Short mmCIF file of C-alpha atoms in Angstrom, two decimals:
data_model
loop_
_atom_site.label_atom_id
_atom_site.label_comp_id
_atom_site.label_asym_id
_atom_site.label_seq_id
_atom_site.Cartn_x
_atom_site.Cartn_y
_atom_site.Cartn_z
CA MET A 1 -5.19 -6.73 -26.94
CA ALA A 2 -8.20 -7.80 -25.24
CA LYS A 3 -7.61 -6.40 -21.05
CA SER A 4 -7.49 -9.27 -18.89
CA LYS A 5 -10.57 -10.33 -15.95
CA VAL A 6 -9.78 -8.96 -12.46
CA LEU A 7 -10.67 -10.56 -9.22
CA VAL A 8 -9.89 -7.95 -6.70
CA VAL A 9 -9.94 -9.11 -2.93
CA GLY A 10 -10.62 -6.71 -1.02
CA GLY A 11 -12.43 -4.68 -2.56
CA THR A 12 -14.01 -2.96 0.20
CA GLY A 13 -10.43 -2.30 2.18
CA TYR A 14 -8.59 0.87 2.13
CA ILE A 15 -6.53 0.45 -0.79
CA GLY A 16 -8.99 -1.99 -2.08
CA ARG A 17 -11.86 0.19 -3.08
CA ARG A 18 -10.03 2.55 -4.35
CA ILE A 19 -8.15 -0.12 -6.76
CA VAL A 20 -10.96 -1.83 -7.53
CA ARG A 21 -12.10 2.06 -9.19
CA ALA A 22 -9.25 2.04 -11.14
CA SER A 23 -9.76 -1.26 -12.76
CA LEU A 24 -13.42 0.20 -13.75
CA ALA A 25 -11.99 2.98 -15.38
CA GLU A 26 -9.48 1.34 -17.00
CA GLY A 27 -12.29 -1.01 -19.00
CA HIS A 28 -11.47 -4.24 -17.04
CA ILE A 29 -13.83 -6.42 -16.50
CA THR A 30 -13.73 -6.28 -12.60
CA TYR A 31 -14.66 -8.75 -10.16
CA VAL A 32 -15.03 -8.24 -6.17
CA LEU A 33 -14.97 -11.37 -4.07
CA GLN A 34 -17.97 -10.86 -1.82
CA ARG A 35 -16.97 -12.54 1.31
CA ARG A 36 -19.43 -15.34 3.40
CA GLU A 37 -17.65 -14.09 6.19
CA LEU A 38 -19.92 -10.58 5.15
CA GLY A 39 -22.29 -11.28 8.29
CA LEU A 40 -23.80 -7.40 9.51
CA ASP A 41 -21.07 -4.96 8.20
CA ILE A 42 -23.12 -3.16 6.58
CA ASP A 43 -20.46 -0.53 5.76
CA LYS A 44 -19.22 -3.01 3.42
CA LEU A 45 -22.44 -4.64 1.97
CA GLN A 46 -23.06 -0.95 0.89
CA MET A 47 -19.24 -0.61 -1.15
CA LEU A 48 -19.93 -3.93 -2.80
CA LEU A 49 -23.32 -2.48 -4.27
CA SER A 50 -22.27 0.42 -5.16
CA PHE A 51 -19.15 -1.33 -6.78
CA LYS A 52 -22.08 -3.40 -8.17
CA LYS A 53 -24.02 -0.37 -8.96
CA GLN A 54 -20.46 0.45 -11.60
CA GLY A 55 -20.03 -1.92 -13.56
CA ALA A 56 -17.53 -5.03 -11.00
CA ARG A 57 -20.00 -8.01 -10.38
CA LEU A 58 -19.54 -9.72 -7.00
CA ILE A 59 -18.56 -12.80 -6.32
CA GLU A 60 -18.82 -15.60 -3.71
CA GLY A 61 -16.16 -16.90 -1.94
CA SER A 62 -14.83 -17.76 1.28
CA PHE A 63 -11.08 -18.16 2.97
CA SER A 64 -12.81 -22.00 4.56
CA ASP A 65 -14.30 -23.30 1.59
CA HIS A 66 -11.03 -23.88 -0.72
CA GLN A 67 -13.37 -24.66 -3.49
CA SER A 68 -14.86 -21.13 -3.62
CA LEU A 69 -12.37 -19.50 -4.31
CA VAL A 70 -11.12 -22.09 -6.65
CA ASP A 71 -14.03 -20.75 -8.53
CA ALA A 72 -13.45 -17.40 -8.60
CA VAL A 73 -9.58 -17.72 -9.72
CA LYS A 74 -11.46 -19.23 -12.19
CA GLN A 75 -13.45 -16.48 -14.00
CA VAL A 76 -10.22 -14.01 -14.07
CA ASP A 77 -7.24 -13.54 -15.71
CA VAL A 78 -5.43 -11.71 -13.11
CA VAL A 79 -6.31 -11.30 -8.83
CA ILE A 80 -5.02 -8.60 -6.43
CA CYS A 81 -5.19 -9.28 -2.86
CA THR A 82 -5.52 -6.06 -1.38
CA MET A 83 -5.33 -7.77 2.98
CA SER A 84 -4.60 -5.43 5.73
CA GLY A 85 -1.22 -5.87 7.21
CA VAL A 86 -1.85 -3.10 9.48
CA HIS A 87 -2.33 -4.06 13.27
CA PHE A 88 -4.04 -1.05 14.01
CA ARG A 89 -6.88 -2.79 12.10
CA SER A 90 -6.56 -6.30 10.96
CA HIS A 91 -4.16 -8.61 10.13
CA ASN A 92 -4.12 -11.16 7.65
CA LEU A 93 -1.68 -11.59 5.16
CA LEU A 94 -0.94 -14.87 5.99
CA LEU A 95 -4.36 -15.70 5.05
CA GLN A 96 -3.37 -15.31 0.83
CA LEU A 97 -1.46 -18.50 1.28
CA LYS A 98 -4.88 -20.31 0.71
CA LEU A 99 -5.49 -18.32 -2.03
CA VAL A 100 -1.65 -18.77 -2.90
CA ASP A 101 -2.91 -22.78 -3.20
CA ALA A 102 -6.41 -21.79 -5.09
CA ILE A 103 -4.24 -19.85 -7.81
CA LYS A 104 -1.68 -23.09 -8.31
CA GLN A 105 -5.00 -25.69 -8.88
CA ALA A 106 -6.59 -23.19 -11.66
CA GLY A 107 -4.26 -22.82 -12.99
CA ASN A 108 -5.10 -20.26 -15.55
CA ILE A 109 -4.12 -17.20 -13.62
CA LYS A 110 -1.58 -14.28 -16.27
CA ARG A 111 -0.49 -12.41 -12.46
CA PHE A 112 -1.35 -12.00 -8.56
CA LEU A 113 -0.74 -9.27 -7.07
CA PRO A 114 -0.16 -10.26 -3.48
CA SER A 115 -1.12 -7.17 -0.34
CA GLU A 116 2.14 -5.57 -0.61
CA PHE A 117 1.36 -1.93 -1.08
CA GLY A 118 4.39 -0.84 1.51
CA THR A 119 8.05 -0.99 2.33
CA ASP A 120 9.64 -3.46 0.18
CA PRO A 121 9.69 -6.93 2.06
CA ALA A 122 13.61 -7.96 0.58
CA ARG A 123 14.65 -4.90 1.93
CA MET A 124 13.63 -5.08 5.48
CA GLY A 125 15.44 -8.49 6.78
CA HIS A 126 17.36 -6.23 9.40
CA ALA A 127 14.20 -5.14 10.32
CA LEU A 128 13.15 -4.63 14.12
CA GLU A 129 10.72 -6.33 16.03
CA PRO A 130 8.12 -6.05 16.78
CA GLY A 131 7.59 -4.00 13.22
CA ARG A 132 9.67 -6.96 10.88
CA VAL A 133 6.41 -9.67 11.19
CA THR A 134 5.10 -7.86 7.74
CA PHE A 135 7.88 -8.01 5.52
CA ASP A 136 7.96 -10.84 7.22
CA GLU A 137 4.70 -12.54 6.38
CA LYS A 138 4.97 -10.67 2.72
CA MET A 139 8.06 -12.80 2.63
CA THR A 140 6.13 -16.06 3.35
CA VAL A 141 3.57 -15.06 1.15
CA ARG A 142 6.54 -13.88 -1.61
CA ARG A 143 8.12 -17.21 -1.21
CA ALA A 144 4.88 -19.36 -1.54
CA ILE A 145 3.91 -17.36 -5.30
CA GLU A 146 7.32 -18.04 -6.58
CA ASP A 147 7.68 -22.09 -5.75
CA ALA A 148 4.00 -22.54 -7.81
CA LYS A 149 5.51 -20.51 -10.35
CA ILE A 150 2.49 -18.67 -10.07
CA PRO A 151 3.38 -14.92 -12.32
CA TYR A 152 3.12 -12.23 -10.36
CA THR A 153 4.25 -8.01 -9.39
CA TYR A 154 4.94 -7.32 -6.53
CA VAL A 155 4.00 -3.57 -5.91
CA VAL A 156 5.57 -1.24 -3.58
CA ALA A 157 4.18 1.62 -3.10
CA ASN A 158 5.80 3.83 -0.08
CA CYS A 159 3.76 5.74 2.09
CA PHE A 160 0.06 6.47 1.40
CA ALA A 161 -1.17 10.47 1.89
CA GLY A 162 -3.68 9.96 4.23
CA TYR A 163 -2.09 8.82 6.68
CA PHE A 164 1.66 10.15 6.20
CA ALA A 165 1.66 13.16 4.72
CA ALA A 166 -1.71 14.61 5.41
CA ASN A 167 -0.68 14.34 8.79
CA LEU A 168 2.67 15.76 8.75
CA SER A 169 4.19 12.45 9.69
CA GLN A 170 2.82 12.05 13.35
CA MET A 171 2.10 9.05 14.54
CA GLU A 172 -1.35 10.05 16.64
CA THR A 173 -3.02 12.41 14.22
CA LEU A 174 -4.40 12.45 10.41
CA LEU A 175 -4.73 16.18 10.45
CA PRO A 176 -2.23 18.63 10.38
CA PRO A 177 -1.10 19.62 13.59
CA LYS A 178 -1.68 23.13 14.69
CA GLU A 179 0.83 24.48 16.55
CA LYS A 180 3.68 21.97 17.04
CA LEU A 181 5.21 19.02 15.30
CA ASN A 182 7.48 16.46 15.77
CA ILE A 183 10.45 15.89 13.33
CA TYR A 184 12.35 13.03 13.34
CA GLY A 185 16.30 13.48 13.78
CA ASP A 186 17.34 16.68 10.98
CA GLY A 187 14.33 15.71 9.34
CA ASN A 188 15.73 15.55 5.69
CA VAL A 189 16.17 11.64 5.90
CA LYS A 190 14.16 11.02 2.22
CA VAL A 191 10.98 9.25 2.16
CA VAL A 192 8.07 9.38 -0.82
CA TYR A 193 4.34 9.34 0.19
CA MET A 194 1.97 8.38 -2.69
CA ASP A 195 -2.22 10.02 -2.96
CA GLU A 196 -3.72 6.60 -2.42
CA ASP A 197 -6.16 6.68 -6.27
CA ASP A 198 -2.91 7.48 -7.66
CA VAL A 199 -1.73 4.09 -6.63
CA GLY A 200 -4.95 2.07 -7.47
CA LEU A 201 -4.26 3.51 -10.69
CA TYR A 202 -0.24 2.39 -11.22
CA THR A 203 -1.20 -0.95 -9.63
CA ILE A 204 -3.78 -1.60 -12.47
CA LYS A 205 -1.49 -0.26 -15.13
CA THR A 206 1.10 -3.08 -14.91
CA ILE A 207 -1.15 -6.20 -14.70
CA ASP A 208 -0.77 -6.41 -18.48
CA ASP A 209 1.66 -5.10 -18.63
CA PRO A 210 5.09 -7.19 -20.06
CA ARG A 211 7.69 -4.86 -18.60
CA THR A 212 5.88 -5.73 -15.08
CA LEU A 213 6.06 -9.52 -15.32
CA ASN A 214 7.76 -11.34 -12.03
CA LYS A 215 9.18 -7.82 -11.19
CA THR A 216 8.26 -5.68 -8.20
CA LEU A 217 6.44 -2.11 -8.95
CA ASN A 218 8.06 0.78 -7.06
CA ILE A 219 6.43 3.37 -7.24
CA ARG A 220 8.48 6.58 -6.79
CA PRO A 221 8.05 9.15 -8.35
CA PRO A 222 10.53 12.62 -8.52
CA GLU A 223 8.12 14.91 -7.06
CA ASN A 224 7.26 13.05 -4.40
CA ILE A 225 10.46 12.01 -2.53
CA LEU A 226 10.34 14.25 0.15
CA SER A 227 11.71 14.76 3.38
CA GLN A 228 9.87 15.40 5.86
CA ARG A 229 11.25 19.30 6.39
CA GLU A 230 10.02 19.46 2.97
CA LEU A 231 6.46 18.31 3.65
CA VAL A 232 6.43 20.67 6.68
CA GLU A 233 7.74 23.60 4.98
CA LYS A 234 4.41 23.19 1.65
CA TRP A 235 2.18 22.83 4.16
CA GLU A 236 3.13 25.67 6.04
CA LYS A 237 3.59 28.73 2.86
CA LEU A 238 -0.03 26.73 2.31
CA SER A 239 -1.36 27.12 5.29
CA GLY A 240 0.90 30.83 6.06
CA LYS A 241 1.23 29.22 9.60
CA GLU A 242 4.83 28.15 10.84
CA LEU A 243 5.14 25.27 13.22
CA GLN A 244 7.60 24.25 16.83
CA LYS A 245 9.60 22.08 15.93
CA ILE A 246 10.55 19.38 18.79
CA SER A 247 13.36 16.95 17.17
CA ILE A 248 13.45 13.46 18.31
CA SER A 249 16.47 11.64 18.26
CA GLU A 250 17.05 8.61 17.53
CA LYS A 251 17.54 6.58 20.41
CA ASP A 252 14.83 8.19 22.53
CA TRP A 253 11.83 7.59 19.71
CA ILE A 254 13.55 4.13 19.89
CA ALA A 255 12.71 4.48 24.08
CA SER A 256 9.08 6.26 22.66
CA MET A 257 7.89 1.80 22.60
CA LYS A 258 8.06 1.75 26.08
CA GLY A 259 4.84 1.13 27.18
CA LEU A 260 2.55 1.12 24.09
CA ASP A 261 0.44 -1.70 22.99
CA LEU A 262 1.64 -3.57 19.65
CA ALA A 263 -0.18 -2.08 17.56
CA GLY A 264 1.89 1.71 18.34
CA GLN A 265 5.04 -0.51 18.79
CA VAL A 266 4.63 -1.78 15.47
CA GLY A 267 4.26 2.03 13.86
CA VAL A 268 7.18 3.46 15.98
CA THR A 269 9.21 0.55 14.33
CA HIS A 270 7.78 1.65 10.96
CA PHE A 271 8.62 5.07 10.92
CA TYR A 272 12.03 3.94 12.20
CA HIS A 273 13.05 2.45 9.11
CA PHE A 274 11.55 5.52 7.34
CA PHE A 275 12.44 8.53 8.75
CA TYR A 276 15.91 7.71 10.47
CA GLU A 277 17.40 4.66 8.10
CA GLY A 278 15.52 6.16 4.85
CA CYS A 279 14.65 2.52 3.55
CA LEU A 280 12.29 4.06 1.35
CA THR A 281 14.81 5.67 -0.35
CA ASN A 282 18.41 4.57 0.01
CA PHE A 283 18.47 1.90 -2.53
CA GLU A 284 18.65 2.19 -6.26
CA ILE A 285 15.85 0.42 -9.02
CA GLY A 286 17.64 -2.79 -9.86
CA GLU A 287 16.87 -5.46 -12.79
CA GLU A 288 14.70 -6.35 -10.74
CA GLY A 289 12.25 -3.89 -10.22
CA GLU A 290 10.55 -1.06 -11.88
CA GLU A 291 9.40 2.59 -11.77
CA ALA A 292 5.89 3.21 -11.84
CA SER A 293 6.18 7.37 -13.12
CA LYS A 294 8.73 6.06 -15.48
CA LEU A 295 6.67 3.40 -17.08
CA TYR A 296 3.41 5.30 -17.26
CA PRO A 297 4.69 9.02 -17.69
CA ASP A 298 1.16 9.71 -19.29
CA VAL A 299 -0.54 9.15 -15.59
CA LYS A 300 -0.41 13.36 -13.86
CA TYR A 301 -0.02 11.76 -9.90
CA THR A 302 -0.43 13.79 -6.67
CA ARG A 303 2.30 16.59 -5.78
CA MET A 304 1.85 16.82 -2.44
CA ASP A 305 1.21 20.72 -2.36
CA GLU A 306 -1.28 20.15 -3.62
CA TYR A 307 -2.73 16.41 -1.67
CA LEU A 308 -2.34 19.10 1.20
CA LYS A 309 -4.49 21.87 -0.50
CA LEU A 310 -7.38 19.34 0.85
CA TYR A 311 -6.99 20.18 4.42
CA LEU A 312 -6.63 24.17 4.99
#
């Protein structure tokens, strides 16, 4: 069976660039949307040109020009959107509704993967304000996709290692703490840490797989299901240094939102759901979903002790 042609929207972003690379590596004809609003962003332009050198095809389009999106979509079989949904960079999730309209009009798309790649929003109807806006907006996009009867796969990738593992799950740094760190509650709630390149590969693996059609792909490989304390132990073993651990109660953690800007408040609520509530692991994957490492046992996913070695 011929491999699907892929359009990546948001290809210069944090996860988008990895999906572009994975798509090319897996042998897909890969298009990347080059937005007309690029302006003087030289870093994004040079990344797009580097994709072109690797064999990607750049296709111009704009969210302010519906027909340009329709024309782009008509060139491919699969659309993957990776627009940012985090408040400390940019938060554009509802722009995807314009992409849904374009896909609906084009009528040729075999699979659409909207910008998800985090927590499953379908399980977050109870989420705290203000962080719940991320989940609510993703559900708005999901409803639009399903109402338009567009074939889909939703990718739930849990905690990106660059943001949650390297820093031992601390909010205000991307590097491992040197002396002390916060432990959330007893630190024993299980979460899922994923290497971002592995997320890109698993995502591309799904696009021609009938087992993931109209389903949620949960990227939850067993050896990357770890508590915060287990992650810290791995780092201490690698570094040969024991860190001071400061346990923060659930009540104190929620209270820490006071005085923070919106991005900080959103971060606190998301950390609460991950590390106190256990929302990433406190459920069984049902008939509506599949687990990536079971579907694709050939993928040698990165374990966190291996990932952390980069930071020594």
